[in-house]
Short mmCIF file of C-alpha atoms in Angstrom, two decimals:
data_model
loop_
_atom_site.label_atom_id
_atom_site.label_comp_id
_atom_site.label_asym_id
_atom_site.label_seq_id
_atom_site.Cartn_x
_atom_site.Cartn_y
_atom_site.Cartn_z
CA MET A 1 3.45 -14.42 8.48
CA SER A 2 -0.10 -15.36 7.50
CA ASP A 3 -1.76 -14.36 4.24
CA ARG A 4 -4.52 -12.80 6.36
CA ILE A 5 -3.99 -9.10 6.91
CA ASP A 6 -3.85 -8.22 10.61
CA ILE A 7 -5.49 -4.81 10.88
CA HIS A 8 -4.23 -2.95 13.95
CA LEU A 9 -4.86 0.76 13.48
CA PRO A 10 -5.57 3.63 15.92
CA GLU A 11 -9.16 4.08 17.02
CA THR A 12 -11.15 6.92 15.50
CA ALA A 13 -14.75 8.12 15.67
CA GLU A 14 -14.57 9.02 11.98
CA PRO A 15 -14.84 6.69 9.02
CA LEU A 16 -11.35 5.48 8.17
CA ARG A 17 -11.61 7.07 4.72
CA ASP A 18 -11.69 10.43 6.55
CA ALA A 19 -9.26 9.60 9.36
CA ILE A 20 -6.52 8.68 6.89
CA ARG A 21 -6.71 12.23 5.55
CA ARG A 22 -5.48 13.61 8.88
CA LEU A 23 -1.73 13.74 9.38
CA ARG A 24 -1.87 13.03 13.10
CA TRP A 25 -3.87 9.80 12.61
CA PHE A 26 -1.71 8.83 9.65
CA ARG A 27 1.44 9.22 11.76
CA GLN A 28 -0.07 7.24 14.64
CA ALA A 29 -1.10 4.48 12.24
CA LEU A 30 2.41 4.25 10.84
CA ASP A 31 3.88 4.19 14.35
CA ARG A 32 1.60 1.31 15.29
CA GLN A 33 2.60 -0.61 12.17
CA LEU A 34 6.29 -0.12 12.95
CA ASP A 35 5.76 -1.16 16.58
CA ASP A 36 4.00 -4.34 15.47
CA LEU A 37 6.76 -5.12 12.99
CA ARG A 38 9.43 -4.46 15.61
CA ALA A 39 7.75 -6.88 18.02
CA GLU A 40 7.44 -9.57 15.36
CA THR A 41 10.81 -9.25 13.60
CA GLY A 42 13.19 -7.32 15.86
CA LEU A 43 13.55 -4.59 13.23
CA SER A 44 13.79 -0.96 14.31
CA PHE A 45 13.10 2.21 12.33
CA ALA A 46 13.69 5.95 12.53
CA VAL A 47 11.07 8.21 10.93
CA ASP A 48 11.82 11.58 9.31
CA ASP A 49 8.69 13.47 10.42
CA ARG A 50 9.33 16.48 8.22
CA LYS A 51 9.70 14.35 5.13
CA LEU A 52 6.66 12.26 6.09
CA ALA A 53 4.49 15.38 6.46
CA GLN A 54 5.47 16.61 3.00
CA ILE A 55 4.76 13.20 1.47
CA PHE A 56 1.35 13.21 3.14
CA VAL A 57 0.44 16.67 1.82
CA ASN A 58 1.51 15.79 -1.71
CA TRP A 59 -0.41 12.50 -1.58
CA LEU A 60 -3.62 14.23 -0.45
CA ARG A 61 -3.29 16.75 -3.25
CA GLU A 62 -3.10 14.02 -5.87
CA VAL A 63 -5.85 11.97 -4.21
CA ASP A 64 -8.21 14.93 -4.58
CA ALA A 65 -7.06 15.70 -8.12
CA GLN A 66 -7.83 12.19 -9.39
CA LYS A 67 -11.01 11.54 -7.40
CA PRO A 68 -13.73 10.10 -9.68
CA LYS A 69 -17.26 11.50 -9.85
CA ASP A 70 -18.80 8.08 -10.43
CA ALA A 71 -19.67 6.48 -7.08
CA SER A 72 -19.42 3.01 -8.62
CA ALA A 73 -15.66 3.53 -8.97
CA ARG A 74 -15.10 3.89 -5.21
CA ARG A 75 -13.68 0.40 -4.62
CA ALA A 76 -11.23 0.69 -7.50
CA TYR A 77 -10.29 4.16 -6.28
CA PHE A 78 -9.49 2.96 -2.76
CA ASP A 79 -7.15 0.38 -4.28
CA PHE A 80 -5.55 3.05 -6.44
CA VAL A 81 -4.93 5.67 -3.74
CA SER A 82 -3.41 3.00 -1.46
CA GLY A 83 -0.90 2.19 -4.18
CA LEU A 84 -0.38 5.90 -4.77
CA MET A 85 0.47 6.29 -1.10
CA LEU A 86 3.09 3.56 -1.40
CA ARG A 87 4.57 5.17 -4.50
CA ASP A 88 5.03 8.48 -2.70
CA LEU A 89 6.44 6.89 0.45
CA LEU A 90 8.98 4.80 -1.46
CA ARG A 91 9.96 7.69 -3.71
CA GLU A 92 10.85 9.97 -0.79
CA MET A 93 11.56 7.23 1.80
CA PRO A 94 10.89 8.68 5.27
CA LEU A 95 12.18 5.56 7.06
CA GLN A 96 15.66 4.44 8.02
CA ALA A 97 16.01 0.91 9.34
CA GLY A 98 18.42 0.16 12.15
CA PRO A 99 20.90 -2.75 12.12
CA LEU A 100 19.38 -6.13 11.37
CA PRO A 101 18.76 -8.30 14.45
CA PRO A 102 21.10 -11.29 14.96
CA GLN A 103 18.46 -13.82 13.86
CA ALA A 104 17.64 -11.98 10.61
CA ASP A 105 17.20 -14.22 7.56
CA THR A 106 17.78 -12.02 4.52
CA THR A 107 15.97 -14.51 2.29
CA GLN A 108 12.80 -13.20 3.97
CA PRO A 109 11.36 -9.99 2.44
CA GLU A 110 11.19 -8.12 5.75
CA TYR A 111 14.94 -8.49 6.25
CA PHE A 112 15.87 -8.15 2.58
CA TRP A 113 14.33 -4.66 2.35
CA PRO A 114 13.08 -3.57 5.78
CA GLU A 115 11.96 -0.05 4.84
CA GLY A 116 10.15 -1.15 1.69
CA PHE A 117 8.52 -4.05 3.49
CA ALA A 118 7.31 -1.88 6.37
CA LEU A 119 5.79 0.77 4.11
CA THR A 120 4.20 -1.77 1.79
CA LEU A 121 2.61 -3.62 4.70
CA PHE A 122 1.39 -0.33 6.14
CA CYS A 123 -0.36 0.63 2.90
CA LEU A 124 -1.85 -2.85 2.54
CA ASN A 125 -3.16 -2.71 6.11
CA VAL A 126 -4.76 0.71 5.64
CA ARG A 127 -6.38 -0.47 2.41
CA ALA A 128 -7.66 -3.62 4.11
CA ALA A 129 -9.20 -1.65 6.98
CA VAL A 130 -10.95 0.81 4.68
CA ILE A 131 -12.30 -1.94 2.41
CA GLU A 132 -13.57 -3.90 5.41
CA GLN A 133 -15.36 -0.84 6.76
CA GLU A 134 -16.70 0.50 3.48
CA PHE A 135 -17.59 -2.74 1.71
CA ASN A 136 -17.73 -5.33 4.50
CA ALA A 137 -15.11 -7.35 2.62
CA GLU A 138 -11.99 -9.15 3.84
CA THR A 139 -8.68 -8.98 2.01
CA THR A 140 -5.69 -11.30 1.95
CA LEU A 141 -2.09 -11.08 0.84
CA ALA A 142 -1.31 -12.67 -2.51
CA PRO A 143 1.36 -15.45 -2.58
CA GLU A 144 3.69 -13.03 -4.39
CA PHE A 145 3.97 -10.99 -1.20
CA PHE A 146 6.02 -13.80 0.35
CA SER A 147 8.30 -14.31 -2.67
CA LEU A 148 11.85 -12.97 -2.36
CA ARG A 149 12.13 -12.95 -6.15
CA GLN A 150 9.16 -10.57 -6.32
CA TRP A 151 10.78 -8.29 -3.77
CA TRP A 152 14.06 -8.25 -5.66
CA THR A 153 12.19 -7.17 -8.79
CA PHE A 154 10.05 -4.73 -6.82
CA LYS A 155 13.01 -2.95 -5.26
CA GLU A 156 14.98 -2.80 -8.51
CA ASN A 157 12.06 -1.40 -10.50
CA VAL A 158 11.01 1.16 -7.90
CA THR A 159 14.57 2.48 -7.79
CA GLN A 160 14.32 3.21 -11.51
CA ASP A 161 10.66 4.32 -11.64
CA SER A 162 8.68 4.94 -8.46
CA ALA A 163 5.35 4.65 -10.33
CA THR A 164 5.91 0.89 -10.65
CA ALA A 165 5.27 0.66 -6.90
CA ILE A 166 1.55 0.93 -7.69
CA GLY A 167 1.71 -2.09 -9.98
CA PHE A 168 3.57 -4.17 -7.41
CA PHE A 169 1.11 -3.07 -4.74
CA ASP A 170 -1.68 -4.44 -6.92
CA VAL A 171 0.19 -7.72 -7.33
CA PHE A 172 0.62 -8.08 -3.56
CA ALA A 173 -3.06 -7.22 -3.03
CA GLY A 174 -4.15 -9.83 -5.56
CA ASN A 175 -5.35 -7.30 -8.15
CA HIS A 176 -4.51 -6.96 -11.83
CA PRO A 177 -1.68 -4.40 -12.16
CA ASP A 178 -1.66 -1.61 -14.72
CA TRP A 179 1.95 -1.37 -15.87
CA GLN A 180 1.34 1.09 -18.72
CA MET A 181 0.12 4.09 -16.73
CA PRO A 182 0.01 2.92 -13.10
CA ASP A 183 -0.40 6.38 -11.58
CA SER A 184 -3.41 7.38 -13.72
CA PHE A 185 -6.74 6.39 -12.20
CA ARG A 186 -8.63 7.16 -15.40
CA HIS A 187 -6.45 4.70 -17.30
CA ARG A 188 -6.94 2.09 -14.56
CA LEU A 189 -10.70 2.55 -14.56
CA ASN A 190 -10.88 2.16 -18.33
CA ALA A 191 -8.93 -1.10 -18.06
CA VAL A 192 -11.29 -2.35 -15.33
CA LEU A 193 -14.35 -1.54 -17.45
CA ILE A 194 -12.85 -3.38 -20.42
CA GLU A 195 -12.21 -6.48 -18.28
CA GLN A 196 -15.75 -6.33 -16.88
CA ALA A 197 -17.18 -6.12 -20.39
CA LYS A 198 -15.13 -9.14 -21.46
CA ALA A 199 -16.33 -11.12 -18.44
CA ALA A 200 -19.94 -10.18 -19.16
CA ARG A 201 -19.64 -11.41 -22.74
CA LEU A 202 -18.28 -14.74 -21.54
CA THR A 203 -21.33 -15.31 -19.35
CA GLU A 204 -23.83 -14.54 -22.11
#
């Protein structure tokens, strides 16, 4: 798998930031991700639609509750809500993977934790598509995304505290994770502003 993110989402006449707020498009996007992963790896998945719908509703509620008023925070917010989506998906887990294919190498993340891998890749792909459309910027996967050791730690930590999924999402996306309060956008934004101020002082 390349470090380039292959964006393959359903077509929509709306901006992706709006389309992702519609359950039907969200479900189609997840289906397409699972189909692509099945073709590439031989993995198969069953989706609990009822559970997925409830996850989606709860995610939207929190997205709206934490939405910043400052337009300059939009990029950081898109990163945050993508990680928030992963947190909610992993916490409730609407996927069930089928038996591993005969050629499966469990030292590869996709076979080590199929459900977690599929949902993480889905959230990364959605984030990449939105960022490309909104900011005309490409994204890549960080080297940690391909590290089995990272996935071991990821799975273990998420089992104990689902909020850590946001921090690991940031790691995989190549961002600086907030491990103290990962599911608070205000805390994240304050940390970003502090880092920007430090960088500005270094260039003076």
